[in-house]
Amino acid sequence: MNFEKAALKEEISSGKMKAVEVSGVSVLLANVAGEYYAIGNKCTHRGCKLSSGVLEGENVKCPCHKSVFNVKTGEVLHGPATKPAPKYAVKVEEKQILVSVK
């Protein structure tokens, strides 16, 4: 896997999320209780930015039509979206959050 620097740990406190770009891919990074997760930043329903939505626990609610995705798995928990968001591998090295989109 090819991991690239996506953000610094200090940029995303617990319960927060941030949009980053990794190899030209828009990625949503989320910090859930000190663990970092990465899924695609576009809602699979109409392409709205999930980073503009609301993170509630491990779920992000799309700001456009209220689809809900699990940030740990990308799974759709509530429609209208039916396709899961892509899930990306994350690893933390010292202060950096690394993501692989390949």
PDB file of N, CA and C in Angstrom:
ATOM      1  N   MET A   1       0.841  -1.188   0.000  1.00  0.00           N
ATOM      2  CA  MET A   1       0.000   0.000   0.000  1.00  0.00           C
ATOM      3  C   MET A   1       0.878   1.241   0.000  1.00  0.00           C
ATOM      4  N   ASN A   2       0.401   2.258  -0.674  1.00  0.00           N
ATOM      5  CA  ASN A   2       1.138   3.501  -0.773  1.00  0.00           C
ATOM      6  C   ASN A   2       0.472   4.549   0.125  1.00  0.00           C
ATOM      7  N   PHE A   3       1.050   4.776   1.301  1.00  0.00           N
ATOM      8  CA  PHE A   3       0.485   5.744   2.242  1.00  0.00           C
ATOM      9  C   PHE A   3       1.083   7.120   2.004  1.00  0.00           C
ATOM     10  N   GLU A   4       0.230   8.144   2.072  1.00  0.00           N
ATOM     11  CA  GLU A   4       0.672   9.524   1.912  1.00  0.00           C
ATOM     12  C   GLU A   4       0.205  10.353   3.094  1.00  0.00           C
ATOM     13  N   LYS A   5       0.992  11.373   3.436  1.00  0.00           N
ATOM     14  CA  LYS A   5       0.616  12.264   4.525  1.00  0.00           C
ATOM     15  C   LYS A   5      -0.690  12.972   4.165  1.00  0.00           C
ATOM     16  N   ALA A   6      -1.652  12.921   5.083  1.00  0.00           N
ATOM     17  CA  ALA A   6      -2.952  13.549   4.850  1.00  0.00           C
ATOM     18  C   ALA A   6      -3.179  14.726   5.793  1.00  0.00           C
ATOM     19  N   ALA A   7      -2.715  14.597   7.034  1.00  0.00           N
ATOM     20  CA  ALA A   7      -2.939  15.651   8.032  1.00  0.00           C
ATOM     21  C   ALA A   7      -2.064  15.369   9.247  1.00  0.00           C
ATOM     22  N   LEU A   8      -2.043  16.334  10.156  1.00  0.00           N
ATOM     23  CA  LEU A   8      -1.395  16.142  11.446  1.00  0.00           C
ATOM     24  C   LEU A   8      -2.465  15.791  12.468  1.00  0.00           C
ATOM     25  N   LYS A   9      -2.121  14.939  13.431  1.00  0.00           N
ATOM     26  CA  LYS A   9      -3.091  14.531  14.449  1.00  0.00           C
ATOM     27  C   LYS A   9      -3.726  15.740  15.132  1.00  0.00           C
ATOM     28  N   GLU A  10      -2.910  16.766  15.406  1.00  0.00           N
ATOM     29  CA  GLU A  10      -3.408  17.941  16.131  1.00  0.00           C
ATOM     30  C   GLU A  10      -4.464  18.720  15.335  1.00  0.00           C
ATOM     31  N   GLU A  11      -4.569  18.480  14.040  1.00  0.00           N
ATOM     32  CA  GLU A  11      -5.542  19.199  13.204  1.00  0.00           C
ATOM     33  C   GLU A  11      -6.964  18.672  13.370  1.00  0.00           C
ATOM     34  N   ILE A  12      -7.099  17.434  13.887  1.00  0.00           N
ATOM     35  CA  ILE A  12      -8.432  16.822  13.978  1.00  0.00           C
ATOM     36  C   ILE A  12      -8.624  16.278  15.391  1.00  0.00           C
ATOM     37  N   SER A  13      -9.266  17.070  16.236  1.00  0.00           N
ATOM     38  CA  SER A  13      -9.484  16.618  17.606  1.00  0.00           C
ATOM     39  C   SER A  13     -10.610  15.582  17.640  1.00  0.00           C
ATOM     40  N   SER A  14     -10.725  14.892  18.761  1.00  0.00           N
ATOM     41  CA  SER A  14     -11.715  13.832  18.907  1.00  0.00           C
ATOM     42  C   SER A  14     -13.122  14.374  18.638  1.00  0.00           C
ATOM     43  N   GLY A  15     -13.890  13.639  17.830  1.00  0.00           N
ATOM     44  CA  GLY A  15     -15.249  14.046  17.500  1.00  0.00           C
ATOM     45  C   GLY A  15     -15.326  15.024  16.338  1.00  0.00           C
ATOM     46  N   LYS A  16     -14.185  15.271  15.686  1.00  0.00           N
ATOM     47  CA  LYS A  16     -14.142  16.221  14.567  1.00  0.00           C
ATOM     48  C   LYS A  16     -13.759  15.500  13.282  1.00  0.00           C
ATOM     49  N   MET A  17     -13.922  16.203  12.165  1.00  0.00           N
ATOM     50  CA  MET A  17     -13.560  15.650  10.861  1.00  0.00           C
ATOM     51  C   MET A  17     -12.975  16.759   9.998  1.00  0.00           C
ATOM     52  N   LYS A  18     -12.304  16.339   8.934  1.00  0.00           N
ATOM     53  CA  LYS A  18     -11.651  17.305   8.057  1.00  0.00           C
ATOM     54  C   LYS A  18     -11.564  16.717   6.659  1.00  0.00           C
ATOM     55  N   ALA A  19     -11.774  17.569   5.649  1.00  0.00           N
ATOM     56  CA  ALA A  19     -11.583  17.164   4.258  1.00  0.00           C
ATOM     57  C   ALA A  19     -10.120  17.354   3.893  1.00  0.00           C
ATOM     58  N   VAL A  20      -9.535  16.342   3.254  1.00  0.00           N
ATOM     59  CA  VAL A  20      -8.157  16.424   2.769  1.00  0.00           C
ATOM     60  C   VAL A  20      -8.120  15.851   1.355  1.00  0.00           C
ATOM     61  N   GLU A  21      -7.037  16.132   0.653  1.00  0.00           N
ATOM     62  CA  GLU A  21      -6.873  15.560  -0.677  1.00  0.00           C
ATOM     63  C   GLU A  21      -5.643  14.664  -0.653  1.00  0.00           C
ATOM     64  N   VAL A  22      -5.817  13.434  -1.136  1.00  0.00           N
ATOM     65  CA  VAL A  22      -4.724  12.467  -1.191  1.00  0.00           C
ATOM     66  C   VAL A  22      -4.680  11.913  -2.614  1.00  0.00           C
ATOM     67  N   SER A  23      -3.578  12.147  -3.303  1.00  0.00           N
ATOM     68  CA  SER A  23      -3.420  11.686  -4.697  1.00  0.00           C
ATOM     69  C   SER A  23      -4.601  12.095  -5.583  1.00  0.00           C
ATOM     70  N   GLY A  24      -5.097  13.315  -5.391  1.00  0.00           N
ATOM     71  CA  GLY A  24      -6.193  13.815  -6.200  1.00  0.00           C
ATOM     72  C   GLY A  24      -7.566  13.327  -5.789  1.00  0.00           C
ATOM     73  N   VAL A  25      -7.652  12.576  -4.685  1.00  0.00           N
ATOM     74  CA  VAL A  25      -8.929  12.041  -4.198  1.00  0.00           C
ATOM     75  C   VAL A  25      -9.373  12.846  -2.979  1.00  0.00           C
ATOM     76  N   SER A  26     -10.624  13.295  -2.977  1.00  0.00           N
ATOM     77  CA  SER A  26     -11.175  14.008  -1.829  1.00  0.00           C
ATOM     78  C   SER A  26     -11.549  12.986  -0.753  1.00  0.00           C
ATOM     79  N   VAL A  27     -10.921  13.140   0.416  1.00  0.00           N
ATOM     80  CA  VAL A  27     -11.061  12.172   1.510  1.00  0.00           C
ATOM     81  C   VAL A  27     -11.600  12.881   2.752  1.00  0.00           C
ATOM     82  N   LEU A  28     -12.496  12.213   3.463  1.00  0.00           N
ATOM     83  CA  LEU A  28     -12.984  12.695   4.747  1.00  0.00           C
ATOM     84  C   LEU A  28     -12.225  11.951   5.836  1.00  0.00           C
ATOM     85  N   LEU A  29     -11.473  12.694   6.643  1.00  0.00           N
ATOM     86  CA  LEU A  29     -10.780  12.115   7.805  1.00  0.00           C
ATOM     87  C   LEU A  29     -11.612  12.409   9.040  1.00  0.00           C
ATOM     88  N   ALA A  30     -11.837  11.411   9.869  1.00  0.00           N
ATOM     89  CA  ALA A  30     -12.623  11.600  11.084  1.00  0.00           C
ATOM     90  C   ALA A  30     -11.875  11.011  12.276  1.00  0.00           C
ATOM     91  N   ASN A  31     -11.969  11.707  13.396  1.00  0.00           N
ATOM     92  CA  ASN A  31     -11.384  11.243  14.649  1.00  0.00           C
ATOM     93  C   ASN A  31     -12.536  10.800  15.546  1.00  0.00           C
ATOM     94  N   VAL A  32     -12.620   9.488  15.769  1.00  0.00           N
ATOM     95  CA  VAL A  32     -13.657   8.925  16.629  1.00  0.00           C
ATOM     96  C   VAL A  32     -12.958   8.352  17.856  1.00  0.00           C
ATOM     97  N   ALA A  33     -13.094   9.042  18.980  1.00  0.00           N
ATOM     98  CA  ALA A  33     -12.502   8.610  20.255  1.00  0.00           C
ATOM     99  C   ALA A  33     -11.009   8.323  20.123  1.00  0.00           C
ATOM    100  N   GLY A  34     -10.302   9.190  19.396  1.00  0.00           N
ATOM    101  CA  GLY A  34      -8.856   9.056  19.281  1.00  0.00           C
ATOM    102  C   GLY A  34      -8.368   8.148  18.169  1.00  0.00           C
ATOM    103  N   GLU A  35      -9.287   7.501  17.456  1.00  0.00           N
ATOM    104  CA  GLU A  35      -8.926   6.661  16.311  1.00  0.00           C
ATOM    105  C   GLU A  35      -9.301   7.403  15.038  1.00  0.00           C
ATOM    106  N   TYR A  36      -8.452   7.290  14.015  1.00  0.00           N
ATOM    107  CA  TYR A  36      -8.678   8.020  12.768  1.00  0.00           C
ATOM    108  C   TYR A  36      -9.203   7.086  11.683  1.00  0.00           C
ATOM    109  N   TYR A  37     -10.177   7.585  10.926  1.00  0.00           N
ATOM    110  CA  TYR A  37     -10.799   6.818   9.857  1.00  0.00           C
ATOM    111  C   TYR A  37     -10.891   7.695   8.610  1.00  0.00           C
ATOM    112  N   ALA A  38     -10.874   7.050   7.435  1.00  0.00           N
ATOM    113  CA  ALA A  38     -10.943   7.786   6.177  1.00  0.00           C
ATOM    114  C   ALA A  38     -11.932   7.112   5.228  1.00  0.00           C
ATOM    115  N   ILE A  39     -12.858   7.933   4.718  1.00  0.00           N
ATOM    116  CA  ILE A  39     -13.786   7.477   3.674  1.00  0.00           C
ATOM    117  C   ILE A  39     -13.821   8.567   2.595  1.00  0.00           C
ATOM    118  N   GLY A  40     -14.450   8.246   1.479  1.00  0.00           N
ATOM    119  CA  GLY A  40     -14.614   9.247   0.428  1.00  0.00           C
ATOM    120  C   GLY A  40     -15.401  10.438   0.947  1.00  0.00           C
ATOM    121  N   ASN A  41     -15.044  11.635   0.515  1.00  0.00           N
ATOM    122  CA  ASN A  41     -15.701  12.845   1.006  1.00  0.00           C
ATOM    123  C   ASN A  41     -16.962  13.197   0.216  1.00  0.00           C
ATOM    124  N   LYS A  42     -17.276  12.432  -0.815  1.00  0.00           N
ATOM    125  CA  LYS A  42     -18.479  12.722  -1.611  1.00  0.00           C
ATOM    126  C   LYS A  42     -19.584  11.736  -1.277  1.00  0.00           C
ATOM    127  N   CYS A  43     -20.768  12.275  -1.009  1.00  0.00           N
ATOM    128  CA  CYS A  43     -21.933  11.428  -0.797  1.00  0.00           C
ATOM    129  C   CYS A  43     -22.207  10.658  -2.081  1.00  0.00           C
ATOM    130  N   THR A  44     -22.491   9.386  -1.961  1.00  0.00           N
ATOM    131  CA  THR A  44     -22.725   8.549  -3.135  1.00  0.00           C
ATOM    132  C   THR A  44     -24.114   8.777  -3.737  1.00  0.00           C
ATOM    133  N   HIS A  45     -24.917   9.610  -3.107  1.00  0.00           N
ATOM    134  CA  HIS A  45     -26.251   9.922  -3.634  1.00  0.00           C
ATOM    135  C   HIS A  45     -26.182  11.022  -4.694  1.00  0.00           C
ATOM    136  N   ARG A  46     -25.669  12.207  -4.334  1.00  0.00           N
ATOM    137  CA  ARG A  46     -25.620  13.326  -5.268  1.00  0.00           C
ATOM    138  C   ARG A  46     -24.270  14.037  -5.274  1.00  0.00           C
ATOM    139  N   GLY A  47     -23.284  13.485  -4.564  1.00  0.00           N
ATOM    140  CA  GLY A  47     -21.937  14.042  -4.608  1.00  0.00           C
ATOM    141  C   GLY A  47     -21.671  15.220  -3.689  1.00  0.00           C
ATOM    142  N   CYS A  48     -22.555  15.488  -2.742  1.00  0.00           N
ATOM    143  CA  CYS A  48     -22.315  16.577  -1.790  1.00  0.00           C
ATOM    144  C   CYS A  48     -21.127  16.232  -0.893  1.00  0.00           C
ATOM    145  N   LYS A  49     -20.470  17.253  -0.375  1.00  0.00           N
ATOM    146  CA  LYS A  49     -19.296  17.035   0.479  1.00  0.00           C
ATOM    147  C   LYS A  49     -19.721  16.618   1.883  1.00  0.00           C
ATOM    148  N   LEU A  50     -19.319  15.418   2.276  1.00  0.00           N
ATOM    149  CA  LEU A  50     -19.654  14.931   3.614  1.00  0.00           C
ATOM    150  C   LEU A  50     -18.990  15.778   4.696  1.00  0.00           C
ATOM    151  N   SER A  51     -17.848  16.392   4.369  1.00  0.00           N
ATOM    152  CA  SER A  51     -17.146  17.227   5.347  1.00  0.00           C
ATOM    153  C   SER A  51     -17.969  18.457   5.741  1.00  0.00           C
ATOM    154  N   SER A  52     -18.985  18.804   4.959  1.00  0.00           N
ATOM    155  CA  SER A  52     -19.878  19.918   5.298  1.00  0.00           C
ATOM    156  C   SER A  52     -21.044  19.445   6.162  1.00  0.00           C
ATOM    157  N   GLY A  53     -21.086  18.158   6.423  1.00  0.00           N
ATOM    158  CA  GLY A  53     -22.165  17.584   7.228  1.00  0.00           C
ATOM    159  C   GLY A  53     -21.838  17.582   8.706  1.00  0.00           C
ATOM    160  N   VAL A  54     -22.495  16.688   9.430  1.00  0.00           N
ATOM    161  CA  VAL A  54     -22.356  16.619  10.879  1.00  0.00           C
ATOM    162  C   VAL A  54     -21.864  15.229  11.276  1.00  0.00           C
ATOM    163  N   LEU A  55     -20.822  15.187  12.123  1.00  0.00           N
ATOM    164  CA  LEU A  55     -20.313  13.930  12.663  1.00  0.00           C
ATOM    165  C   LEU A  55     -20.981  13.686  14.003  1.00  0.00           C
ATOM    166  N   GLU A  56     -21.674  12.552  14.108  1.00  0.00           N
ATOM    167  CA  GLU A  56     -22.335  12.156  15.357  1.00  0.00           C
ATOM    168  C   GLU A  56     -21.808  10.787  15.732  1.00  0.00           C
ATOM    169  N   GLY A  57     -20.904  10.744  16.700  1.00  0.00           N
ATOM    170  CA  GLY A  57     -20.261   9.482  17.058  1.00  0.00           C
ATOM    171  C   GLY A  57     -19.417   9.006  15.894  1.00  0.00           C
ATOM    172  N   GLU A  58     -19.745   7.828  15.347  1.00  0.00           N
ATOM    173  CA  GLU A  58     -18.987   7.301  14.209  1.00  0.00           C
ATOM    174  C   GLU A  58     -19.760   7.444  12.905  1.00  0.00           C
ATOM    175  N   ASN A  59     -20.793   8.263  12.909  1.00  0.00           N
ATOM    176  CA  ASN A  59     -21.611   8.445  11.711  1.00  0.00           C
ATOM    177  C   ASN A  59     -21.589   9.894  11.244  1.00  0.00           C
ATOM    178  N   VAL A  60     -21.515  10.065   9.923  1.00  0.00           N
ATOM    179  CA  VAL A  60     -21.561  11.403   9.339  1.00  0.00           C
ATOM    180  C   VAL A  60     -22.847  11.540   8.537  1.00  0.00           C
ATOM    181  N   LYS A  61     -23.529  12.677   8.748  1.00  0.00           N
ATOM    182  CA  LYS A  61     -24.790  12.949   8.050  1.00  0.00           C
ATOM    183  C   LYS A  61     -24.520  13.954   6.934  1.00  0.00           C
ATOM    184  N   CYS A  62     -24.882  13.582   5.714  1.00  0.00           N
ATOM    185  CA  CYS A  62     -24.698  14.444   4.552  1.00  0.00           C
ATOM    186  C   CYS A  62     -25.564  15.700   4.707  1.00  0.00           C
ATOM    187  N   PRO A  63     -25.005  16.881   4.380  1.00  0.00           N
ATOM    188  CA  PRO A  63     -25.768  18.120   4.537  1.00  0.00           C
ATOM    189  C   PRO A  63     -26.885  18.290   3.498  1.00  0.00           C
ATOM    190  N   CYS A  64     -26.820  17.577   2.389  1.00  0.00           N
ATOM    191  CA  CYS A  64     -27.789  17.811   1.309  1.00  0.00           C
ATOM    192  C   CYS A  64     -29.110  17.074   1.501  1.00  0.00           C
ATOM    193  N   HIS A  65     -29.060  15.752   1.608  1.00  0.00           N
ATOM    194  CA  HIS A  65     -30.304  14.976   1.679  1.00  0.00           C
ATOM    195  C   HIS A  65     -30.348  14.044   2.890  1.00  0.00           C
ATOM    196  N   LYS A  66     -29.422  14.274   3.822  1.00  0.00           N
ATOM    197  CA  LYS A  66     -29.417  13.592   5.135  1.00  0.00           C
ATOM    198  C   LYS A  66     -29.088  12.105   5.095  1.00  0.00           C
ATOM    199  N   SER A  67     -28.398  11.639   4.043  1.00  0.00           N
ATOM    200  CA  SER A  67     -27.894  10.265   4.067  1.00  0.00           C
ATOM    201  C   SER A  67     -26.889  10.161   5.212  1.00  0.00           C
ATOM    202  N   VAL A  68     -26.794   8.981   5.819  1.00  0.00           N
ATOM    203  CA  VAL A  68     -25.876   8.781   6.940  1.00  0.00           C
ATOM    204  C   VAL A  68     -24.912   7.653   6.596  1.00  0.00           C
ATOM    205  N   PHE A  69     -23.615   7.918   6.788  1.00  0.00           N
ATOM    206  CA  PHE A  69     -22.554   6.948   6.515  1.00  0.00           C
ATOM    207  C   PHE A  69     -21.760   6.678   7.785  1.00  0.00           C
ATOM    208  N   ASN A  70     -21.344   5.433   7.959  1.00  0.00           N
ATOM    209  CA  ASN A  70     -20.450   5.080   9.058  1.00  0.00           C
ATOM    210  C   ASN A  70     -19.022   5.401   8.612  1.00  0.00           C
ATOM    211  N   VAL A  71     -18.290   6.229   9.378  1.00  0.00           N
ATOM    212  CA  VAL A  71     -16.939   6.628   8.967  1.00  0.00           C
ATOM    213  C   VAL A  71     -15.919   5.508   9.146  1.00  0.00           C
ATOM    214  N   LYS A  72     -16.259   4.482   9.923  1.00  0.00           N
ATOM    215  CA  LYS A  72     -15.336   3.352  10.097  1.00  0.00           C
ATOM    216  C   LYS A  72     -15.377   2.402   8.906  1.00  0.00           C
ATOM    217  N   THR A  73     -16.553   2.284   8.275  1.00  0.00           N
ATOM    218  CA  THR A  73     -16.741   1.277   7.225  1.00  0.00           C
ATOM    219  C   THR A  73     -17.154   1.857   5.871  1.00  0.00           C
ATOM    220  N   GLY A  74     -17.691   3.081   5.865  1.00  0.00           N
ATOM    221  CA  GLY A  74     -18.239   3.660   4.645  1.00  0.00           C
ATOM    222  C   GLY A  74     -19.674   3.235   4.383  1.00  0.00           C
ATOM    223  N   GLU A  75     -20.186   2.335   5.202  1.00  0.00           N
ATOM    224  CA  GLU A  75     -21.527   1.773   5.033  1.00  0.00           C
ATOM    225  C   GLU A  75     -22.616   2.845   5.132  1.00  0.00           C
ATOM    226  N   VAL A  76     -23.660   2.703   4.294  1.00  0.00           N
ATOM    227  CA  VAL A  76     -24.820   3.594   4.360  1.00  0.00           C
ATOM    228  C   VAL A  76     -25.742   3.093   5.464  1.00  0.00           C
ATOM    229  N   LEU A  77     -26.061   3.964   6.419  1.00  0.00           N
ATOM    230  CA  LEU A  77     -26.963   3.593   7.503  1.00  0.00           C
ATOM    231  C   LEU A  77     -28.365   4.142   7.276  1.00  0.00           C
ATOM    232  N   HIS A  78     -28.448   5.202   6.466  1.00  0.00           N
ATOM    233  CA  HIS A  78     -29.738   5.829   6.191  1.00  0.00           C
ATOM    234  C   HIS A  78     -29.668   6.493   4.829  1.00  0.00           C
ATOM    235  N   GLY A  79     -30.660   6.232   3.972  1.00  0.00           N
ATOM    236  CA  GLY A  79     -30.691   6.781   2.616  1.00  0.00           C
ATOM    237  C   GLY A  79     -31.101   8.236   2.608  1.00  0.00           C
ATOM    238  N   PRO A  80     -31.156   8.798   1.406  1.00  0.00           N
ATOM    239  CA  PRO A  80     -31.402   8.157   0.123  1.00  0.00           C
ATOM    240  C   PRO A  80     -30.198   7.465  -0.532  1.00  0.00           C
ATOM    241  N   ALA A  81     -28.967   7.689  -0.083  1.00  0.00           N
ATOM    242  CA  ALA A  81     -27.819   6.997  -0.678  1.00  0.00           C
ATOM    243  C   ALA A  81     -27.984   5.487  -0.503  1.00  0.00           C
ATOM    244  N   THR A  82     -27.534   4.718  -1.503  1.00  0.00           N
ATOM    245  CA  THR A  82     -27.602   3.262  -1.403  1.00  0.00           C
ATOM    246  C   THR A  82     -26.222   2.629  -1.519  1.00  0.00           C
ATOM    247  N   LYS A  83     -25.278   3.339  -2.121  1.00  0.00           N
ATOM    248  CA  LYS A  83     -23.922   2.823  -2.323  1.00  0.00           C
ATOM    249  C   LYS A  83     -23.018   3.293  -1.195  1.00  0.00           C
ATOM    250  N   PRO A  84     -22.220   2.392  -0.606  1.00  0.00           N
ATOM    251  CA  PRO A  84     -21.304   2.830   0.456  1.00  0.00           C
ATOM    252  C   PRO A  84     -20.246   3.792  -0.072  1.00  0.00           C
ATOM    253  N   ALA A  85     -19.731   4.605   0.821  1.00  0.00           N
ATOM    254  CA  ALA A  85     -18.603   5.488   0.482  1.00  0.00           C
ATOM    255  C   ALA A  85     -17.341   4.632   0.483  1.00  0.00           C
ATOM    256  N   PRO A  86     -16.378   4.926  -0.397  1.00  0.00           N
ATOM    257  CA  PRO A  86     -15.135   4.153  -0.366  1.00  0.00           C
ATOM    258  C   PRO A  86     -14.414   4.347   0.963  1.00  0.00           C
ATOM    259  N   LYS A  87     -13.858   3.264   1.470  1.00  0.00           N
ATOM    260  CA  LYS A  87     -13.119   3.287   2.736  1.00  0.00           C
ATOM    261  C   LYS A  87     -11.637   3.199   2.414  1.00  0.00           C
ATOM    262  N   TYR A  88     -10.826   3.998   3.110  1.00  0.00           N
ATOM    263  CA  TYR A  88      -9.393   4.020   2.849  1.00  0.00           C
ATOM    264  C   TYR A  88      -8.609   3.628   4.095  1.00  0.00           C
ATOM    265  N   ALA A  89      -7.467   2.990   3.856  1.00  0.00           N
ATOM    266  CA  ALA A  89      -6.603   2.573   4.956  1.00  0.00           C
ATOM    267  C   ALA A  89      -5.921   3.785   5.573  1.00  0.00           C
ATOM    268  N   VAL A  90      -5.816   3.776   6.899  1.00  0.00           N
ATOM    269  CA  VAL A  90      -5.201   4.874   7.657  1.00  0.00           C
ATOM    270  C   VAL A  90      -4.141   4.296   8.563  1.00  0.00           C
ATOM    271  N   LYS A  91      -3.019   5.011   8.681  1.00  0.00           N
ATOM    272  CA  LYS A  91      -2.065   4.666   9.724  1.00  0.00           C
ATOM    273  C   LYS A  91      -1.490   5.951  10.288  1.00  0.00           C
ATOM    274  N   VAL A  92      -1.125   5.889  11.563  1.00  0.00           N
ATOM    275  CA  VAL A  92      -0.598   7.053  12.254  1.00  0.00           C
ATOM    276  C   VAL A  92       0.863   6.791  12.581  1.00  0.00           C
ATOM    277  N   GLU A  93       1.714   7.726  12.191  1.00  0.00           N
ATOM    278  CA  GLU A  93       3.136   7.657  12.519  1.00  0.00           C
ATOM    279  C   GLU A  93       3.506   8.943  13.233  1.00  0.00           C
ATOM    280  N   GLU A  94       3.824   8.810  14.517  1.00  0.00           N
ATOM    281  CA  GLU A  94       4.128   9.953  15.373  1.00  0.00           C
ATOM    282  C   GLU A  94       2.995  10.966  15.306  1.00  0.00           C
ATOM    283  N   LYS A  95       3.222  12.141  14.718  1.00  0.00           N
ATOM    284  CA  LYS A  95       2.187  13.188  14.696  1.00  0.00           C
ATOM    285  C   LYS A  95       1.398  13.218  13.397  1.00  0.00           C
ATOM    286  N   GLN A  96       1.746  12.356  12.445  1.00  0.00           N
ATOM    287  CA  GLN A  96       1.126  12.412  11.124  1.00  0.00           C
ATOM    288  C   GLN A  96       0.072  11.331  10.916  1.00  0.00           C
ATOM    289  N   ILE A  97      -0.973  11.706  10.178  1.00  0.00           N
ATOM    290  CA  ILE A  97      -1.996  10.753   9.751  1.00  0.00           C
ATOM    291  C   ILE A  97      -1.723  10.465   8.279  1.00  0.00           C
ATOM    292  N   LEU A  98      -1.542   9.201   7.958  1.00  0.00           N
ATOM    293  CA  LEU A  98      -1.258   8.783   6.590  1.00  0.00           C
ATOM    294  C   LEU A  98      -2.445   8.005   6.039  1.00  0.00           C
ATOM    295  N   VAL A  99      -2.741   8.214   4.758  1.00  0.00           N
ATOM    296  CA  VAL A  99      -3.878   7.553   4.123  1.00  0.00           C
ATOM    297  C   VAL A  99      -3.428   6.948   2.807  1.00  0.00           C
ATOM    298  N   SER A 100      -3.959   5.766   2.503  1.00  0.00           N
ATOM    299  CA  SER A 100      -3.716   5.124   1.213  1.00  0.00           C
ATOM    300  C   SER A 100      -5.016   5.078   0.440  1.00  0.00           C
ATOM    301  N   VAL A 101      -5.032   5.675  -0.753  1.00  0.00           N
ATOM    302  CA  VAL A 101      -6.248   5.646  -1.572  1.00  0.00           C
ATOM    303  C   VAL A 101      -6.122   4.667  -2.723  1.00  0.00           C
ATOM    304  N   LYS A 102      -5.014   3.937  -2.797  1.00  0.00           N
ATOM    305  CA  LYS A 102      -4.788   2.975  -3.882  1.00  0.00           C
ATOM    306  C   LYS A 102      -5.228   1.592  -3.467  1.00  0.00           C
TER     307      LYS A 102
END
